[in-house]
């Protein structure tokens, strides 16, 4: 017996629901996708990209990994960014972290977690980089939440520093990189105000804006 039949039933209901609203929705979508946004988020099941921002299939190009990291040697993530910027020509790249991120929490633990510790090493490095800022906060939960924010801010910088985004800005392509964080406890998004459009009008990712977040 297929224990996952309920998922297929859910899928049929979902498909019918959308077609009731727009009979040609899937037919048109099958021809092309023209999303304006690339979402780089955490794999956490509690942070479903499309649902959070109320967007339908076709509206959001998505890359998710543990703790929404953008690592300069990660060909998977870089390929997604390159396709989104060069082919789909998205106008916005949103790096979205979330409070209570299990990856961030695990990165600070001393006990080993296996292979993933190599991935989480990137977060430990961020914790070391901002050790002083974090030491000013009271309580481990506050420090963890702040590290979730600092991680997003660093990943926004990483996206902005890719050759893909730099070359897009050099040729005058309209493209803004944003840093957001999602609250699992209230279902709300917060803008960390570190947007970068590659020009002087951008919110600068500086020590000033770090303190004001
Ligand atoms: Co997470």
PDB file of C-alpha atoms and ligand atoms in Angstrom:
ATOM      1  CA  UNK A   1       0.000   0.000   0.000  1.00  0.00           C
ATOM      2  CA  UNK A   2       1.268   3.404  -0.931  1.00  0.00           C
ATOM      3  CA  UNK A   3       1.613   5.366   2.279  1.00  0.00           C
ATOM      4  CA  UNK A   4       1.967   8.625   0.375  1.00  0.00           C
ATOM      5  CA  UNK A   5      -1.374   8.533  -1.452  1.00  0.00           C
ATOM      6  CA  UNK A   6      -2.592  11.490   0.596  1.00  0.00           C
ATOM      7  CA  UNK A   7       0.108  13.638  -0.984  1.00  0.00           C
ATOM      8  CA  UNK A   8      -1.214  12.848  -4.465  1.00  0.00           C
ATOM      9  CA  UNK A   9      -4.738  13.619  -3.272  1.00  0.00           C
ATOM     10  CA  UNK A  10      -3.527  16.937  -1.884  1.00  0.00           C
ATOM     11  CA  UNK A  11      -1.833  17.649  -5.183  1.00  0.00           C
ATOM     12  CA  UNK A  12      -4.997  17.025  -7.222  1.00  0.00           C
ATOM     13  CA  UNK A  13      -6.997  19.295  -4.919  1.00  0.00           C
ATOM     14  CA  UNK A  14      -4.325  22.019  -5.161  1.00  0.00           C
ATOM     15  CA  UNK A  15      -4.210  21.796  -8.965  1.00  0.00           C
ATOM     16  CA  UNK A  16      -8.012  21.932  -9.230  1.00  0.00           C
ATOM     17  CA  UNK A  17      -8.153  24.878  -6.865  1.00  0.00           C
ATOM     18  CA  UNK A  18      -5.744  26.911  -8.991  1.00  0.00           C
ATOM     19  CA  UNK A  19      -7.522  25.969 -12.246  1.00  0.00           C
ATOM     20  CA  UNK A  20     -10.864  27.032 -10.785  1.00  0.00           C
ATOM     21  CA  UNK A  21      -9.400  30.511 -10.333  1.00  0.00           C
ATOM     22  CA  UNK A  22      -7.540  30.569 -13.654  1.00  0.00           C
ATOM     23  CA  UNK A  23      -8.380  27.823 -16.167  1.00  0.00           C
ATOM     24  CA  UNK A  24      -5.269  28.486 -18.301  1.00  0.00           C
ATOM     25  CA  UNK A  25      -2.802  28.901 -15.411  1.00  0.00           C
ATOM     26  CA  UNK A  26      -0.767  25.734 -15.957  1.00  0.00           C
ATOM     27  CA  UNK A  27      -1.073  25.899 -19.748  1.00  0.00           C
ATOM     28  CA  UNK A  28       0.524  29.362 -19.814  1.00  0.00           C
ATOM     29  CA  UNK A  29       3.071  28.454 -17.141  1.00  0.00           C
ATOM     30  CA  UNK A  30       4.236  25.440 -19.140  1.00  0.00           C
ATOM     31  CA  UNK A  31       5.347  27.743 -21.971  1.00  0.00           C
ATOM     32  CA  UNK A  32       7.736  29.841 -19.900  1.00  0.00           C
ATOM     33  CA  UNK A  33       8.681  31.148 -16.473  1.00  0.00           C
ATOM     34  CA  UNK A  34       9.354  34.851 -15.909  1.00  0.00           C
ATOM     35  CA  UNK A  35      10.012  35.222 -12.189  1.00  0.00           C
ATOM     36  CA  UNK A  36      11.219  38.596 -10.946  1.00  0.00           C
ATOM     37  CA  UNK A  37      12.719  37.195  -7.777  1.00  0.00           C
ATOM     38  CA  UNK A  38      15.373  34.706  -6.768  1.00  0.00           C
ATOM     39  CA  UNK A  39      14.884  33.414  -3.234  1.00  0.00           C
ATOM     40  CA  UNK A  40      17.878  31.978  -1.383  1.00  0.00           C
ATOM     41  CA  UNK A  41      16.524  30.466   1.813  1.00  0.00           C
ATOM     42  CA  UNK A  42      16.996  27.761   4.420  1.00  0.00           C
ATOM     43  CA  UNK A  43      15.922  24.165   3.766  1.00  0.00           C
ATOM     44  CA  UNK A  44      13.929  24.258   7.021  1.00  0.00           C
ATOM     45  CA  UNK A  45      10.423  22.850   6.409  1.00  0.00           C
ATOM     46  CA  UNK A  46       8.902  25.705   8.425  1.00  0.00           C
ATOM     47  CA  UNK A  47      10.085  28.315   5.929  1.00  0.00           C
ATOM     48  CA  UNK A  48       8.271  27.568   2.651  1.00  0.00           C
ATOM     49  CA  UNK A  49       9.386  30.278   0.233  1.00  0.00           C
ATOM     50  CA  UNK A  50       6.325  30.768  -2.004  1.00  0.00           C
ATOM     51  CA  UNK A  51       3.765  30.576   0.797  1.00  0.00           C
ATOM     52  CA  UNK A  52       5.479  33.156   3.003  1.00  0.00           C
ATOM     53  CA  UNK A  53       5.346  35.831   0.335  1.00  0.00           C
ATOM     54  CA  UNK A  54       2.036  34.704  -1.173  1.00  0.00           C
ATOM     55  CA  UNK A  55       3.438  33.913  -4.615  1.00  0.00           C
ATOM     56  CA  UNK A  56       2.253  31.273  -7.055  1.00  0.00           C
ATOM     57  CA  UNK A  57       4.344  28.874  -9.144  1.00  0.00           C
ATOM     58  CA  UNK A  58       6.184  30.868 -11.786  1.00  0.00           C
ATOM     59  CA  UNK A  59       6.748  33.916  -9.577  1.00  0.00           C
ATOM     60  CA  UNK A  60       9.735  32.836  -7.509  1.00  0.00           C
ATOM     61  CA  UNK A  61      12.978  31.113  -8.540  1.00  0.00           C
ATOM     62  CA  UNK A  62      14.201  29.248  -5.480  1.00  0.00           C
ATOM     63  CA  UNK A  63      17.435  27.902  -4.041  1.00  0.00           C
ATOM     64  CA  UNK A  64      17.442  26.453  -0.543  1.00  0.00           C
ATOM     65  CA  UNK A  65      20.190  24.894   1.529  1.00  0.00           C
ATOM     66  CA  UNK A  66      20.962  24.462   5.217  1.00  0.00           C
ATOM     67  CA  UNK A  67      21.148  27.957   6.752  1.00  0.00           C
ATOM     68  CA  UNK A  68      20.822  29.837   3.427  1.00  0.00           C
ATOM     69  CA  UNK A  69      24.551  30.021   2.717  1.00  0.00           C
ATOM     70  CA  UNK A  70      26.138  31.440  -0.422  1.00  0.00           C
ATOM     71  CA  UNK A  71      29.581  29.845  -0.594  1.00  0.00           C
ATOM     72  CA  UNK A  72      31.882  31.006  -3.384  1.00  0.00           C
ATOM     73  CA  UNK A  73      32.846  27.447  -4.338  1.00  0.00           C
ATOM     74  CA  UNK A  74      29.283  26.050  -4.298  1.00  0.00           C
ATOM     75  CA  UNK A  75      28.617  25.392  -7.988  1.00  0.00           C
ATOM     76  CA  UNK A  76      25.016  24.468  -7.235  1.00  0.00           C
ATOM     77  CA  UNK A  77      24.160  27.838  -5.669  1.00  0.00           C
ATOM     78  CA  UNK A  78      26.322  29.805  -8.133  1.00  0.00           C
ATOM     79  CA  UNK A  79      24.643  28.071 -11.079  1.00  0.00           C
ATOM     80  CA  UNK A  80      21.215  29.007  -9.719  1.00  0.00           C
ATOM     81  CA  UNK A  81      22.310  32.649  -9.312  1.00  0.00           C
ATOM     82  CA  UNK A  82      23.826  32.717 -12.793  1.00  0.00           C
ATOM     83  CA  UNK A  83      20.732  31.256 -14.445  1.00  0.00           C
ATOM     84  CA  UNK A  84      18.471  33.617 -12.495  1.00  0.00           C
ATOM     85  CA  UNK A  85      20.525  36.734 -13.342  1.00  0.00           C
ATOM     86  CA  UNK A  86      21.723  36.013 -16.878  1.00  0.00           C
ATOM     87  CA  UNK A  87      18.831  34.011 -18.336  1.00  0.00           C
ATOM     88  CA  UNK A  88      15.717  34.797 -16.282  1.00  0.00           C
ATOM     89  CA  UNK A  89      16.984  38.328 -15.571  1.00  0.00           C
ATOM     90  CA  UNK A  90      15.402  38.518 -12.137  1.00  0.00           C
ATOM     91  CA  UNK A  91      15.308  42.013 -10.645  1.00  0.00           C
ATOM     92  CA  UNK A  92      15.699  40.982  -7.021  1.00  0.00           C
ATOM     93  CA  UNK A  93      17.737  38.390  -5.140  1.00  0.00           C
ATOM     94  CA  UNK A  94      16.366  37.825  -1.644  1.00  0.00           C
ATOM     95  CA  UNK A  95      18.558  36.077   0.913  1.00  0.00           C
ATOM     96  CA  UNK A  96      16.121  35.031   3.634  1.00  0.00           C
ATOM     97  CA  UNK A  97      17.238  33.527   6.915  1.00  0.00           C
ATOM     98  CA  UNK A  98      15.066  32.700   9.883  1.00  0.00           C
ATOM     99  CA  UNK A  99      15.229  32.923  13.642  1.00  0.00           C
ATOM    100  CA  UNK A 100      15.691  29.634  15.455  1.00  0.00           C
ATOM    101  CA  UNK A 101      17.697  28.179  12.551  1.00  0.00           C
ATOM    102  CA  UNK A 102      18.816  24.645  13.434  1.00  0.00           C
ATOM    103  CA  UNK A 103      21.920  24.976  11.255  1.00  0.00           C
ATOM    104  CA  UNK A 104      23.045  28.096  13.117  1.00  0.00           C
ATOM    105  CA  UNK A 105      22.383  26.367  16.432  1.00  0.00           C
ATOM    106  CA  UNK A 106      24.278  23.237  15.407  1.00  0.00           C
ATOM    107  CA  UNK A 107      27.221  25.297  14.156  1.00  0.00           C
ATOM    108  CA  UNK A 108      27.820  26.595  17.669  1.00  0.00           C
ATOM    109  CA  UNK A 109      27.650  23.207  19.355  1.00  0.00           C
ATOM    110  CA  UNK A 110      30.861  21.456  20.278  1.00  0.00           C
ATOM    111  CA  UNK A 111      29.549  17.954  19.542  1.00  0.00           C
ATOM    112  CA  UNK A 112      30.155  16.556  16.023  1.00  0.00           C
ATOM    113  CA  UNK A 113      27.299  16.251  13.481  1.00  0.00           C
ATOM    114  CA  UNK A 114      29.133  14.428  10.699  1.00  0.00           C
ATOM    115  CA  UNK A 115      29.661  15.686   7.144  1.00  0.00           C
ATOM    116  CA  UNK A 116      27.500  18.758   7.665  1.00  0.00           C
ATOM    117  CA  UNK A 117      30.068  20.209  10.072  1.00  0.00           C
ATOM    118  CA  UNK A 118      32.126  21.154   6.995  1.00  0.00           C
ATOM    119  CA  UNK A 119      29.174  23.177   5.690  1.00  0.00           C
ATOM    120  CA  UNK A 120      28.445  24.659   9.129  1.00  0.00           C
ATOM    121  CA  UNK A 121      32.097  25.728   9.376  1.00  0.00           C
ATOM    122  CA  UNK A 122      31.063  28.776   7.327  1.00  0.00           C
ATOM    123  CA  UNK A 123      28.731  29.823  10.161  1.00  0.00           C
ATOM    124  CA  UNK A 124      31.346  29.221  12.848  1.00  0.00           C
ATOM    125  CA  UNK A 125      33.629  31.581  10.905  1.00  0.00           C
ATOM    126  CA  UNK A 126      30.887  34.248  10.944  1.00  0.00           C
ATOM    127  CA  UNK A 127      30.467  33.768  14.710  1.00  0.00           C
ATOM    128  CA  UNK A 128      34.216  34.338  15.138  1.00  0.00           C
ATOM    129  CA  UNK A 129      34.128  37.392  12.844  1.00  0.00           C
ATOM    130  CA  UNK A 130      31.376  38.996  14.944  1.00  0.00           C
ATOM    131  CA  UNK A 131      32.430  37.554  18.327  1.00  0.00           C
ATOM    132  CA  UNK A 132      32.627  41.008  19.919  1.00  0.00           C
ATOM    133  CA  UNK A 133      29.155  42.128  18.700  1.00  0.00           C
ATOM    134  CA  UNK A 134      27.665  38.841  19.890  1.00  0.00           C
ATOM    135  CA  UNK A 135      29.383  39.061  23.289  1.00  0.00           C
ATOM    136  CA  UNK A 136      27.495  42.313  24.004  1.00  0.00           C
ATOM    137  CA  UNK A 137      24.145  40.498  23.942  1.00  0.00           C
ATOM    138  CA  UNK A 138      22.525  38.875  26.943  1.00  0.00           C
ATOM    139  CA  UNK A 139      21.428  35.260  26.738  1.00  0.00           C
ATOM    140  CA  UNK A 140      22.222  32.480  24.302  1.00  0.00           C
ATOM    141  CA  UNK A 141      18.871  32.862  22.478  1.00  0.00           C
ATOM    142  CA  UNK A 142      19.551  36.533  21.720  1.00  0.00           C
ATOM    143  CA  UNK A 143      23.042  35.679  20.505  1.00  0.00           C
ATOM    144  CA  UNK A 144      21.674  32.900  18.293  1.00  0.00           C
ATOM    145  CA  UNK A 145      19.005  35.159  16.807  1.00  0.00           C
ATOM    146  CA  UNK A 146      21.608  37.857  16.158  1.00  0.00           C
ATOM    147  CA  UNK A 147      23.872  35.316  14.482  1.00  0.00           C
ATOM    148  CA  UNK A 148      20.927  34.335  12.245  1.00  0.00           C
ATOM    149  CA  UNK A 149      20.738  38.012  11.192  1.00  0.00           C
ATOM    150  CA  UNK A 150      24.516  38.407  10.797  1.00  0.00           C
ATOM    151  CA  UNK A 151      24.609  35.277   8.671  1.00  0.00           C
ATOM    152  CA  UNK A 152      22.039  36.779   6.272  1.00  0.00           C
ATOM    153  CA  UNK A 153      24.010  40.040   6.128  1.00  0.00           C
ATOM    154  CA  UNK A 154      27.210  38.157   5.237  1.00  0.00           C
ATOM    155  CA  UNK A 155      25.416  36.089   2.595  1.00  0.00           C
ATOM    156  CA  UNK A 156      24.056  39.275   0.984  1.00  0.00           C
ATOM    157  CA  UNK A 157      27.662  40.445   0.718  1.00  0.00           C
ATOM    158  CA  UNK A 158      28.663  37.089  -0.745  1.00  0.00           C
ATOM    159  CA  UNK A 159      25.945  37.340  -3.416  1.00  0.00           C
ATOM    160  CA  UNK A 160      27.015  40.915  -4.221  1.00  0.00           C
ATOM    161  CA  UNK A 161      30.633  39.790  -4.535  1.00  0.00           C
ATOM    162  CA  UNK A 162      29.994  37.033  -7.080  1.00  0.00           C
ATOM    163  CA  UNK A 163      31.304  37.654 -10.589  1.00  0.00           C
ATOM    164  CA  UNK A 164      27.733  37.059 -11.774  1.00  0.00           C
ATOM    165  CA  UNK A 165      26.225  39.987  -9.863  1.00  0.00           C
ATOM    166  CA  UNK A 166      29.245  42.262 -10.340  1.00  0.00           C
ATOM    167  CA  UNK A 167      29.167  41.749 -14.107  1.00  0.00           C
ATOM    168  CA  UNK A 168      25.397  42.321 -14.188  1.00  0.00           C
ATOM    169  CA  UNK A 169      25.860  45.671 -12.433  1.00  0.00           C
ATOM    170  CA  UNK A 170      28.764  46.590 -14.720  1.00  0.00           C
ATOM    171  CA  UNK A 171      26.562  46.174 -17.784  1.00  0.00           C
ATOM    172  CA  UNK A 172      23.822  48.259 -16.135  1.00  0.00           C
ATOM    173  CA  UNK A 173      21.368  45.466 -15.374  1.00  0.00           C
ATOM    174  CA  UNK A 174      18.739  46.362 -12.791  1.00  0.00           C
ATOM    175  CA  UNK A 175      19.354  44.022  -9.876  1.00  0.00           C
ATOM    176  CA  UNK A 176      19.035  44.425  -6.100  1.00  0.00           C
ATOM    177  CA  UNK A 177      20.210  41.991  -3.428  1.00  0.00           C
ATOM    178  CA  UNK A 178      18.158  41.998  -0.213  1.00  0.00           C
ATOM    179  CA  UNK A 179      18.618  40.522   3.261  1.00  0.00           C
ATOM    180  CA  UNK A 180      15.489  39.415   5.106  1.00  0.00           C
ATOM    181  CA  UNK A 181      14.765  37.312   8.141  1.00  0.00           C
ATOM    182  CA  UNK A 182      11.655  35.315   8.928  1.00  0.00           C
ATOM    183  CA  UNK A 183      10.152  34.752  12.369  1.00  0.00           C
ATOM    184  CA  UNK A 184       8.927  31.199  12.806  1.00  0.00           C
ATOM    185  CA  UNK A 185       7.081  32.293  15.957  1.00  0.00           C
ATOM    186  CA  UNK A 186       4.934  34.928  14.216  1.00  0.00           C
ATOM    187  CA  UNK A 187       5.168  34.088  10.518  1.00  0.00           C
ATOM    188  CA  UNK A 188       6.459  37.567   9.704  1.00  0.00           C
ATOM    189  CA  UNK A 189       9.315  38.785   7.538  1.00  0.00           C
ATOM    190  CA  UNK A 190      11.692  41.564   8.566  1.00  0.00           C
ATOM    191  CA  UNK A 191      13.888  43.557   6.202  1.00  0.00           C
ATOM    192  CA  UNK A 192      17.432  43.743   7.595  1.00  0.00           C
ATOM    193  CA  UNK A 193      17.983  46.896   5.480  1.00  0.00           C
ATOM    194  CA  UNK A 194      21.180  45.793   3.828  1.00  0.00           C
ATOM    195  CA  UNK A 195      19.876  45.979   0.251  1.00  0.00           C
ATOM    196  CA  UNK A 196      22.541  46.451  -2.390  1.00  0.00           C
ATOM    197  CA  UNK A 197      21.784  47.650  -5.925  1.00  0.00           C
ATOM    198  CA  UNK A 198      25.417  48.158  -6.852  1.00  0.00           C
ATOM    199  CA  UNK A 199      25.200  51.937  -6.559  1.00  0.00           C
ATOM    200  CA  UNK A 200      25.537  54.711  -3.982  1.00  0.00           C
ATOM    201  CA  UNK A 201      21.808  54.644  -3.148  1.00  0.00           C
ATOM    202  CA  UNK A 202      22.039  51.163  -1.692  1.00  0.00           C
ATOM    203  CA  UNK A 203      21.811  50.498   2.024  1.00  0.00           C
ATOM    204  CA  UNK A 204      25.497  50.043   2.743  1.00  0.00           C
ATOM    205  CA  UNK A 205      26.533  46.872   4.503  1.00  0.00           C
ATOM    206  CA  UNK A 206      28.731  48.700   6.977  1.00  0.00           C
ATOM    207  CA  UNK A 207      29.352  48.603  10.694  1.00  0.00           C
ATOM    208  CA  UNK A 208      26.838  51.463  10.969  1.00  0.00           C
ATOM    209  CA  UNK A 209      24.013  49.537   9.363  1.00  0.00           C
ATOM    210  CA  UNK A 210      25.020  46.409  11.266  1.00  0.00           C
ATOM    211  CA  UNK A 211      24.460  48.208  14.553  1.00  0.00           C
ATOM    212  CA  UNK A 212      21.160  49.708  13.408  1.00  0.00           C
ATOM    213  CA  UNK A 213      19.593  46.387  12.409  1.00  0.00           C
TER     214      UNK A 213
HETATM  215 CO1  LIG B   1      17.384  27.110   9.099  1.00  0.00          CO
END
